[in-house]
PDB file of C-alpha atoms in Angstrom:
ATOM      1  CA  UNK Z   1     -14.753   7.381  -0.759  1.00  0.00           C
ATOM      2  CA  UNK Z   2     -13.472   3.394  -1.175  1.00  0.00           C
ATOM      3  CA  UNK Z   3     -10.187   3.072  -0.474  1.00  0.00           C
ATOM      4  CA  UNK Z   4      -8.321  -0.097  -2.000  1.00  0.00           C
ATOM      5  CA  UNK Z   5      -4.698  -0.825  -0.540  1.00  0.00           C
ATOM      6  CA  UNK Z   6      -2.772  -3.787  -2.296  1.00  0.00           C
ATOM      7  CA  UNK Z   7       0.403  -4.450  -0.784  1.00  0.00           C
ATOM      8  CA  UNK Z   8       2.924  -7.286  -1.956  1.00  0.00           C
ATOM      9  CA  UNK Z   9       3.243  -9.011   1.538  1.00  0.00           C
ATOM     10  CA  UNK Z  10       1.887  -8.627   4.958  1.00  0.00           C
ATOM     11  CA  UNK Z  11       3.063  -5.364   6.468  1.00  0.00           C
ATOM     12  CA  UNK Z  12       3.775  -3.324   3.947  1.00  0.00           C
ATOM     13  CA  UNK Z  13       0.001  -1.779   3.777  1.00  0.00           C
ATOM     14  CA  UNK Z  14       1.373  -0.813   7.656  1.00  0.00           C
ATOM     15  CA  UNK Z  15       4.394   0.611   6.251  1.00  0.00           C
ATOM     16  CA  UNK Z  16       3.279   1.995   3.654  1.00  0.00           C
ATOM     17  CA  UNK Z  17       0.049   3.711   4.702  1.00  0.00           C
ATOM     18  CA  UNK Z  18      -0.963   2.563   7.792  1.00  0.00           C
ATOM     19  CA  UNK Z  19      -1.656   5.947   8.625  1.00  0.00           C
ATOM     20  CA  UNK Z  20      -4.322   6.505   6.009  1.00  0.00           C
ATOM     21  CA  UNK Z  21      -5.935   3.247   7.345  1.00  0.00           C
ATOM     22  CA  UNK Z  22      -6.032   4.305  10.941  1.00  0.00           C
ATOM     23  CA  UNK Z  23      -7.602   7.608   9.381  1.00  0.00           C
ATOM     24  CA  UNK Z  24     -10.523   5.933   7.328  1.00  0.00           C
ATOM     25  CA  UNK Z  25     -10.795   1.792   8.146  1.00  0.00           C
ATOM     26  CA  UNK Z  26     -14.170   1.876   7.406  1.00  0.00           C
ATOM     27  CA  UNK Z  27     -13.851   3.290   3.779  1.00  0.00           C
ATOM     28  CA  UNK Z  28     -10.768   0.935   3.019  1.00  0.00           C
ATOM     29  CA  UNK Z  29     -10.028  -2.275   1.844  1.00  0.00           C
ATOM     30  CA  UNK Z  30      -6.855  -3.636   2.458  1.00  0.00           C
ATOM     31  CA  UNK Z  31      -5.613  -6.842  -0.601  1.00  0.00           C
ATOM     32  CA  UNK Z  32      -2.502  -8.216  -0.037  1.00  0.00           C
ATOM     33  CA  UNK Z  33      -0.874 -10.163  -3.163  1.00  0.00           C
ATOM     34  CA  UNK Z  34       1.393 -13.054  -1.068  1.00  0.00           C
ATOM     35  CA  UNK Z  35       1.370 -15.017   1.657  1.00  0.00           C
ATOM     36  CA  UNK Z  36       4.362 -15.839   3.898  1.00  0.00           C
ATOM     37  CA  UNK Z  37       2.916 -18.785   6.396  1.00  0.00           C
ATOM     38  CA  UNK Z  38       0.989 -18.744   9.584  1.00  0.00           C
ATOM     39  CA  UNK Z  39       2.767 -16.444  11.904  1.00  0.00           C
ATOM     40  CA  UNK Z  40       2.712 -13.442   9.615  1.00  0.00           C
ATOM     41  CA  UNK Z  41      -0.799 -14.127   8.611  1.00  0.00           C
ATOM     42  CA  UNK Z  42      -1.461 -13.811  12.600  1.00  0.00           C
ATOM     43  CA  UNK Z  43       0.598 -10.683  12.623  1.00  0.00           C
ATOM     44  CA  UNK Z  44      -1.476  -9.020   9.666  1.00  0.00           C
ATOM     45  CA  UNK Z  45      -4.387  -9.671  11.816  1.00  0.00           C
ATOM     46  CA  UNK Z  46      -3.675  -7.947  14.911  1.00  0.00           C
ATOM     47  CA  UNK Z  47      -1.895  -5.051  12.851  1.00  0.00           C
ATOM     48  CA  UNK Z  48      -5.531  -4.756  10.910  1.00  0.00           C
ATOM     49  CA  UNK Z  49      -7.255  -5.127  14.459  1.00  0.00           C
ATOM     50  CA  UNK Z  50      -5.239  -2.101  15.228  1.00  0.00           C
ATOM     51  CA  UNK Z  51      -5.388  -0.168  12.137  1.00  0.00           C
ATOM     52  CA  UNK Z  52      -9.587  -0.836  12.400  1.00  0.00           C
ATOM     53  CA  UNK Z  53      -9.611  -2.610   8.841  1.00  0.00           C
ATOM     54  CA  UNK Z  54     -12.241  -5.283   8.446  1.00  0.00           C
ATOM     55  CA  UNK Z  55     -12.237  -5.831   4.857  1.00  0.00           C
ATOM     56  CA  UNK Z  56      -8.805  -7.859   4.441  1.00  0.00           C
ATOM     57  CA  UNK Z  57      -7.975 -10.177   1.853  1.00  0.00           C
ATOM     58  CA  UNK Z  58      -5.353 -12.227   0.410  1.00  0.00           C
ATOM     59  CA  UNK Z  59      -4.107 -13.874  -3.435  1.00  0.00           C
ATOM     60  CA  UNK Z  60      -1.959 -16.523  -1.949  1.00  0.00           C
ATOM     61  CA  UNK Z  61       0.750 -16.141  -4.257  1.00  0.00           C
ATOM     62  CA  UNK Z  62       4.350 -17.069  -2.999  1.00  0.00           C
ATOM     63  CA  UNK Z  63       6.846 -14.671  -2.310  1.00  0.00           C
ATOM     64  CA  UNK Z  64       9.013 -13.649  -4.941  1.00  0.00           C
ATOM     65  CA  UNK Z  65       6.615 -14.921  -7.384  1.00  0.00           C
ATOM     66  CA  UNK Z  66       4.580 -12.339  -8.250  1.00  0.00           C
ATOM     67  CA  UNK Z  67       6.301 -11.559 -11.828  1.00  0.00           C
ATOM     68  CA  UNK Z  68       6.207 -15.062 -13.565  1.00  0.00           C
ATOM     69  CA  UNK Z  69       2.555 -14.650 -12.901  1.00  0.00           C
ATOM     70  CA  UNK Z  70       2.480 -11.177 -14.372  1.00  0.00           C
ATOM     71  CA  UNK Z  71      -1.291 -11.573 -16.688  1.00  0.00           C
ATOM     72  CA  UNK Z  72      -3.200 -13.618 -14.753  1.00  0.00           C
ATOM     73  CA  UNK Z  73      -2.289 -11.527 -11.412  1.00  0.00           C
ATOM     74  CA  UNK Z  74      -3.460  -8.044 -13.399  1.00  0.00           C
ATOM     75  CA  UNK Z  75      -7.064 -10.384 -13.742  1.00  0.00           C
ATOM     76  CA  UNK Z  76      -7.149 -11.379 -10.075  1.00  0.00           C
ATOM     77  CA  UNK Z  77      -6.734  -7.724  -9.369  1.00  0.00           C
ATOM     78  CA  UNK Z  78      -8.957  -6.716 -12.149  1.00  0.00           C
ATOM     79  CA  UNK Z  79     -11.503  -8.526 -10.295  1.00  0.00           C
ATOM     80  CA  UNK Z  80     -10.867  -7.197  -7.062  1.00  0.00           C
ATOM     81  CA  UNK Z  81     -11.400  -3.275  -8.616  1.00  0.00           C
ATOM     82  CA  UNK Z  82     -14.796  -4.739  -9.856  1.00  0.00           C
ATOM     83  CA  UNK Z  83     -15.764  -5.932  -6.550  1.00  0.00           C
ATOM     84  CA  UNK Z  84     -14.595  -3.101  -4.240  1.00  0.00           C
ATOM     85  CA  UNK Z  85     -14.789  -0.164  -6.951  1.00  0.00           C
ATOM     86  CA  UNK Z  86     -12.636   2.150  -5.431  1.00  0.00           C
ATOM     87  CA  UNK Z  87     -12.046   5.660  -5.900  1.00  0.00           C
ATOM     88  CA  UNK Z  88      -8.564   5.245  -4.944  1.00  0.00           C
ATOM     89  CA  UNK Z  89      -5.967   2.999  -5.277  1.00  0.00           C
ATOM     90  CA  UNK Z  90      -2.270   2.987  -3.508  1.00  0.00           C
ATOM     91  CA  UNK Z  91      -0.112   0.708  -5.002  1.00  0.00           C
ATOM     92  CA  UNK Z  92       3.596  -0.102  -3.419  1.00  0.00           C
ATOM     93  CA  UNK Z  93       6.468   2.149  -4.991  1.00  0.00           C
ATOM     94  CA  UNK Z  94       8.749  -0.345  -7.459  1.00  0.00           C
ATOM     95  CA  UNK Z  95      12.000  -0.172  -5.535  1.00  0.00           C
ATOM     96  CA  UNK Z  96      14.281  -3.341  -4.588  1.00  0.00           C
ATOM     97  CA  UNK Z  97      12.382  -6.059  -3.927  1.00  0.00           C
ATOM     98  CA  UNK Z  98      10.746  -7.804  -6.705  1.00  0.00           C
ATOM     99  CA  UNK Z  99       7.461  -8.126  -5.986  1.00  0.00           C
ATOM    100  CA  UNK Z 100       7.196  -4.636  -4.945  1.00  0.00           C
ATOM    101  CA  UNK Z 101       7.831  -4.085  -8.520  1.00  0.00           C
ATOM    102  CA  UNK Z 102       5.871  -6.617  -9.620  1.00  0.00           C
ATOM    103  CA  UNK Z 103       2.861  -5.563  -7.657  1.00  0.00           C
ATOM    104  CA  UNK Z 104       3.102  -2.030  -8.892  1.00  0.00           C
ATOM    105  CA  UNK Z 105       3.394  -3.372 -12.617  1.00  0.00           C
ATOM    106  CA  UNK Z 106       0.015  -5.608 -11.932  1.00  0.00           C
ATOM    107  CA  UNK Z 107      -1.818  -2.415  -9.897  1.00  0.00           C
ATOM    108  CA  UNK Z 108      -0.489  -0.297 -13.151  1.00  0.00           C
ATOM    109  CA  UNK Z 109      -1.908  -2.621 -15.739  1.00  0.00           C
ATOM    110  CA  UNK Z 110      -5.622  -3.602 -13.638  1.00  0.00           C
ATOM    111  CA  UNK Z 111      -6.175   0.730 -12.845  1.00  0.00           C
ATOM    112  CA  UNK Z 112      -5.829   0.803 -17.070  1.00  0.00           C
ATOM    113  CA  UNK Z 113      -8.999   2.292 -18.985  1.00  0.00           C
ATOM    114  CA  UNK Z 114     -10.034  -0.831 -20.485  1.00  0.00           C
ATOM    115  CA  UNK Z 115     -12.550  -1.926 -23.315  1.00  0.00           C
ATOM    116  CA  UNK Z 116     -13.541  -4.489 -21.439  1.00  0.00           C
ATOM    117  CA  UNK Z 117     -17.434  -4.522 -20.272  1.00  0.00           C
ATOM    118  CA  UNK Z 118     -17.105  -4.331 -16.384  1.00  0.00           C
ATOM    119  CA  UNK Z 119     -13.994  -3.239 -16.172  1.00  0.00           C
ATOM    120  CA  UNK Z 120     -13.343  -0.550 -13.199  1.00  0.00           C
ATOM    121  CA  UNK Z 121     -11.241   2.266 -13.458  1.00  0.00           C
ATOM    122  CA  UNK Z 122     -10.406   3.950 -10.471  1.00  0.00           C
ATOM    123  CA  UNK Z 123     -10.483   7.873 -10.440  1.00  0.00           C
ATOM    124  CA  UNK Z 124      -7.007   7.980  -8.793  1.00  0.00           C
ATOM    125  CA  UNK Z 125      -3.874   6.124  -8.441  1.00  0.00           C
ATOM    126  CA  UNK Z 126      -1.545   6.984  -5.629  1.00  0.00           C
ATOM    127  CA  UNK Z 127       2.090   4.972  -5.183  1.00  0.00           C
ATOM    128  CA  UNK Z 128       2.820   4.854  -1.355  1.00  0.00           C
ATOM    129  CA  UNK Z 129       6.492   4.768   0.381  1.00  0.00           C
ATOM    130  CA  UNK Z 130       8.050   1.644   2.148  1.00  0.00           C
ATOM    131  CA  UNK Z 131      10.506   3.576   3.934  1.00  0.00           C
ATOM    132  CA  UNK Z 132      12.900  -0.037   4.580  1.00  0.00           C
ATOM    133  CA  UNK Z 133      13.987   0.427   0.930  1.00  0.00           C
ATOM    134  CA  UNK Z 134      15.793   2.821   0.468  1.00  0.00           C
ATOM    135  CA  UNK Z 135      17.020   1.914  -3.098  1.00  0.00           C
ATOM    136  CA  UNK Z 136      15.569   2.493  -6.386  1.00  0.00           C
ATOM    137  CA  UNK Z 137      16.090   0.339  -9.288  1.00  0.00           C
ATOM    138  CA  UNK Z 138      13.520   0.566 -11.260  1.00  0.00           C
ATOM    139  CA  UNK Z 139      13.548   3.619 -13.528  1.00  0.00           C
ATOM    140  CA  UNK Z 140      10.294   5.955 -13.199  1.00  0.00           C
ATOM    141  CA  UNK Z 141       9.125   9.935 -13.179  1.00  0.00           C
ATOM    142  CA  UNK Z 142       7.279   9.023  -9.568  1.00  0.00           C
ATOM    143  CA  UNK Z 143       7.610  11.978  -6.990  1.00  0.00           C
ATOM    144  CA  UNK Z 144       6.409  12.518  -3.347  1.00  0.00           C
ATOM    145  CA  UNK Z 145       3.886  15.326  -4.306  1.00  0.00           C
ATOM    146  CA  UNK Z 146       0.529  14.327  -1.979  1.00  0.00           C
ATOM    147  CA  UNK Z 147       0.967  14.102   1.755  1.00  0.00           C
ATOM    148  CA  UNK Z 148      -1.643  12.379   4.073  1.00  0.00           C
ATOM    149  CA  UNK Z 149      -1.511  14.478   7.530  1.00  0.00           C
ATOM    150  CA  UNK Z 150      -2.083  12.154  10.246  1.00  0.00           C
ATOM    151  CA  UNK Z 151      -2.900  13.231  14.077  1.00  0.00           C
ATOM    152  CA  UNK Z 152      -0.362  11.694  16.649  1.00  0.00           C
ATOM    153  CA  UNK Z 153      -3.505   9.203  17.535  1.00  0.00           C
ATOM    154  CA  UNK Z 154      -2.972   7.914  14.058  1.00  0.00           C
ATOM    155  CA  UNK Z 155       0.855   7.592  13.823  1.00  0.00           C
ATOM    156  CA  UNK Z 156       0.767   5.876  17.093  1.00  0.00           C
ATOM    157  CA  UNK Z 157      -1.433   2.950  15.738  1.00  0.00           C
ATOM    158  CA  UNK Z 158       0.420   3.051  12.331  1.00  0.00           C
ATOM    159  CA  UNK Z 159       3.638   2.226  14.598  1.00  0.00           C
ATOM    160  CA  UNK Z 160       1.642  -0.244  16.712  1.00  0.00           C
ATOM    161  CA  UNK Z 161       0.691  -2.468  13.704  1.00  0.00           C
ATOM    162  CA  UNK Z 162       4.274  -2.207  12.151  1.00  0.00           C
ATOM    163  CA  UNK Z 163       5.259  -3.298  15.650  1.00  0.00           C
ATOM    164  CA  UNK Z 164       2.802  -5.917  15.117  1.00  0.00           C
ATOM    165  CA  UNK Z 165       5.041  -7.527  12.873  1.00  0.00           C
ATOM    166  CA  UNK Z 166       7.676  -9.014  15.249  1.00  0.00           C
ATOM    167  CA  UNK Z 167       8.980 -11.743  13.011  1.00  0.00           C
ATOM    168  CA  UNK Z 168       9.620  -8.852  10.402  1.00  0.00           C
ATOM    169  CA  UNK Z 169      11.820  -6.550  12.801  1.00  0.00           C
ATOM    170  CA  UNK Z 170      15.505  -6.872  12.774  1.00  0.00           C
ATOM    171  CA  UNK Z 171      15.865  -4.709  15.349  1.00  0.00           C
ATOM    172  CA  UNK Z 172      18.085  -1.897  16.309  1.00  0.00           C
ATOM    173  CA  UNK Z 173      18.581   1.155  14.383  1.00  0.00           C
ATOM    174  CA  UNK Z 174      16.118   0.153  11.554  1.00  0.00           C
ATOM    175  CA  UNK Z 175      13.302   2.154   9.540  1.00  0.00           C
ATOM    176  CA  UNK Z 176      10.324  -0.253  11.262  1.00  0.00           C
ATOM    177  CA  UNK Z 177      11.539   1.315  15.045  1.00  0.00           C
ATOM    178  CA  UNK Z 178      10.950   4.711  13.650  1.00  0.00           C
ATOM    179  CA  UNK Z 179       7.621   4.673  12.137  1.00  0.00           C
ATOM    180  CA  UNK Z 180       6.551   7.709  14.307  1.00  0.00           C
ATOM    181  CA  UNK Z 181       9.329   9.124  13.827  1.00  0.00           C
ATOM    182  CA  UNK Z 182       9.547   9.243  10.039  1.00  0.00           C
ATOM    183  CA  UNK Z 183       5.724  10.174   9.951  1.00  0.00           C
ATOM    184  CA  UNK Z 184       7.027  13.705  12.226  1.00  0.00           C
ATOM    185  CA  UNK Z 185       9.892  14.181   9.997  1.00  0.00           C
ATOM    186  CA  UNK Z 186       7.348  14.150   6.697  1.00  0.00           C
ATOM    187  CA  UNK Z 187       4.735  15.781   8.794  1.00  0.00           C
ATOM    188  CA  UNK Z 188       7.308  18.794  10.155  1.00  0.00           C
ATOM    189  CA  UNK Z 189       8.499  19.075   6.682  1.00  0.00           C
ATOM    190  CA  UNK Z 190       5.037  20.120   5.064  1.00  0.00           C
ATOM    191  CA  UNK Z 191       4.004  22.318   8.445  1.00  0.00           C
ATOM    192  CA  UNK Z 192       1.914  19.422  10.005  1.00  0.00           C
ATOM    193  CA  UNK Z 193       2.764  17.353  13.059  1.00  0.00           C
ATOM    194  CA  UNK Z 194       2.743  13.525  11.300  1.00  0.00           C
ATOM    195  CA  UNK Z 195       2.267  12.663   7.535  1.00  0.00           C
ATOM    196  CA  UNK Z 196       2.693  10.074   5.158  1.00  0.00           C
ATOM    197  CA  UNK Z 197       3.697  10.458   1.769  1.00  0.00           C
ATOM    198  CA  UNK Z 198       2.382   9.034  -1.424  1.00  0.00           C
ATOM    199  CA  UNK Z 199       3.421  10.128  -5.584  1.00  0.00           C
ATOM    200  CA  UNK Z 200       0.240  10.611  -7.203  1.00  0.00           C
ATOM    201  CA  UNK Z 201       0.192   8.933 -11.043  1.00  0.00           C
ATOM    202  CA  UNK Z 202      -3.690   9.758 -11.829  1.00  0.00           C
ATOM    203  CA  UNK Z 203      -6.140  11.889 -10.700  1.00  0.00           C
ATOM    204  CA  UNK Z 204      -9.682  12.501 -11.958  1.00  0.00           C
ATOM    205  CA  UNK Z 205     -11.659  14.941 -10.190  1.00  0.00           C
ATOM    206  CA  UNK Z 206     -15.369  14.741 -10.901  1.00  0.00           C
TER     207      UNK Z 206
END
């Protein structure tokens, strides 16, 4: 099972399903769409180090850029799905910020069942939760209705590599100091101890 994460900036693939990575690092790969300078590129790679994720990689695109770019960052992902042909993809859900919804757009268009010779097409599509927005503004049918359970060994490193991200954390009372936490509450709420959850858009069993 290949596993392809793409995240708009570093630390939302820990946010957003750092627990599945901690669960299977060897099976995923982990693409993140910007860049935001030295520091958090050095924070992405402990949090990976934690998380056990070798296969890393990065488009380099600015932040806040990602939708006047909109075709030619579908392609760039397009070839990424050709390279690591995964069987799933997680994509970020398209809430306030707007590369998150440009990211989800660009995952969208890429997981398409093209015409195109080559072209991959992933047998599911998953949309994960960033649990720091807590606003949604983009209209959609998306639903948490697929939860990852998780063992406390695996929400532990999740919160270790969002605690990774230093320069990100505000702080205080704030979603990133209560990544453990969260993962009980979904876990408790579906009868396991820690869980993450995800809206599933496709699914194609074979």
């Amino acid at each position: 099972m290949r596993r392809l994460v793409i995240a708009p900036h570093m630390d939302d693939e820990s946010l957003g399903c750092g627990g599945l990575l901690a669960k299977h690092p060897e099976d995923s790969t982990v693409v993140v769409v910007t860049q935001s300078g030295d520091d958090r590129r050095a924070e992405h790679a402990r949090a990976m180090e934690l998380l056990g994720v070798t296969d890393t990689r990065c488009l380099e695109y600015v932040d806040g850029t990602t939708q006047q770019f909109m075709s030619e960052l579908v392609g760039r992902i397009d070839d990424v799905m050709a390279d690591v042909q995964p069987d799933e993809v997680y994509l970020p859900f398209p809430s306030l910020h707007q590369d998150h919804i440009g990211v989800y757009e660009a995952g969208m268009r890429s997981a398409r069942l093209s015409m195109s010779p080559g072209h991959w097409v992933p047998n599911s599509v998953l949309v994960y939760d960033i649990a720091v927005y807590d606003v949604n503004l983009y209209p959609s049918d998306l639903r948490w209705n697929v939860f990852e359970s998780l063992t406390e060994e695996q929400a532990d490193l999740k919160a270790a590599a969002c605690a990774a991200y230093a320069s990100e954390n505000p702080g205080g009372a704030h979603p990133m100091n209560s990544i453990k936490e969260i993962a009980a509450t979904v876990g408790h709420m579906r009868k396991v101890e820690f869980a993450e959850q995800y809206a599933l858009v496709r699914q194609v069993r074979r």
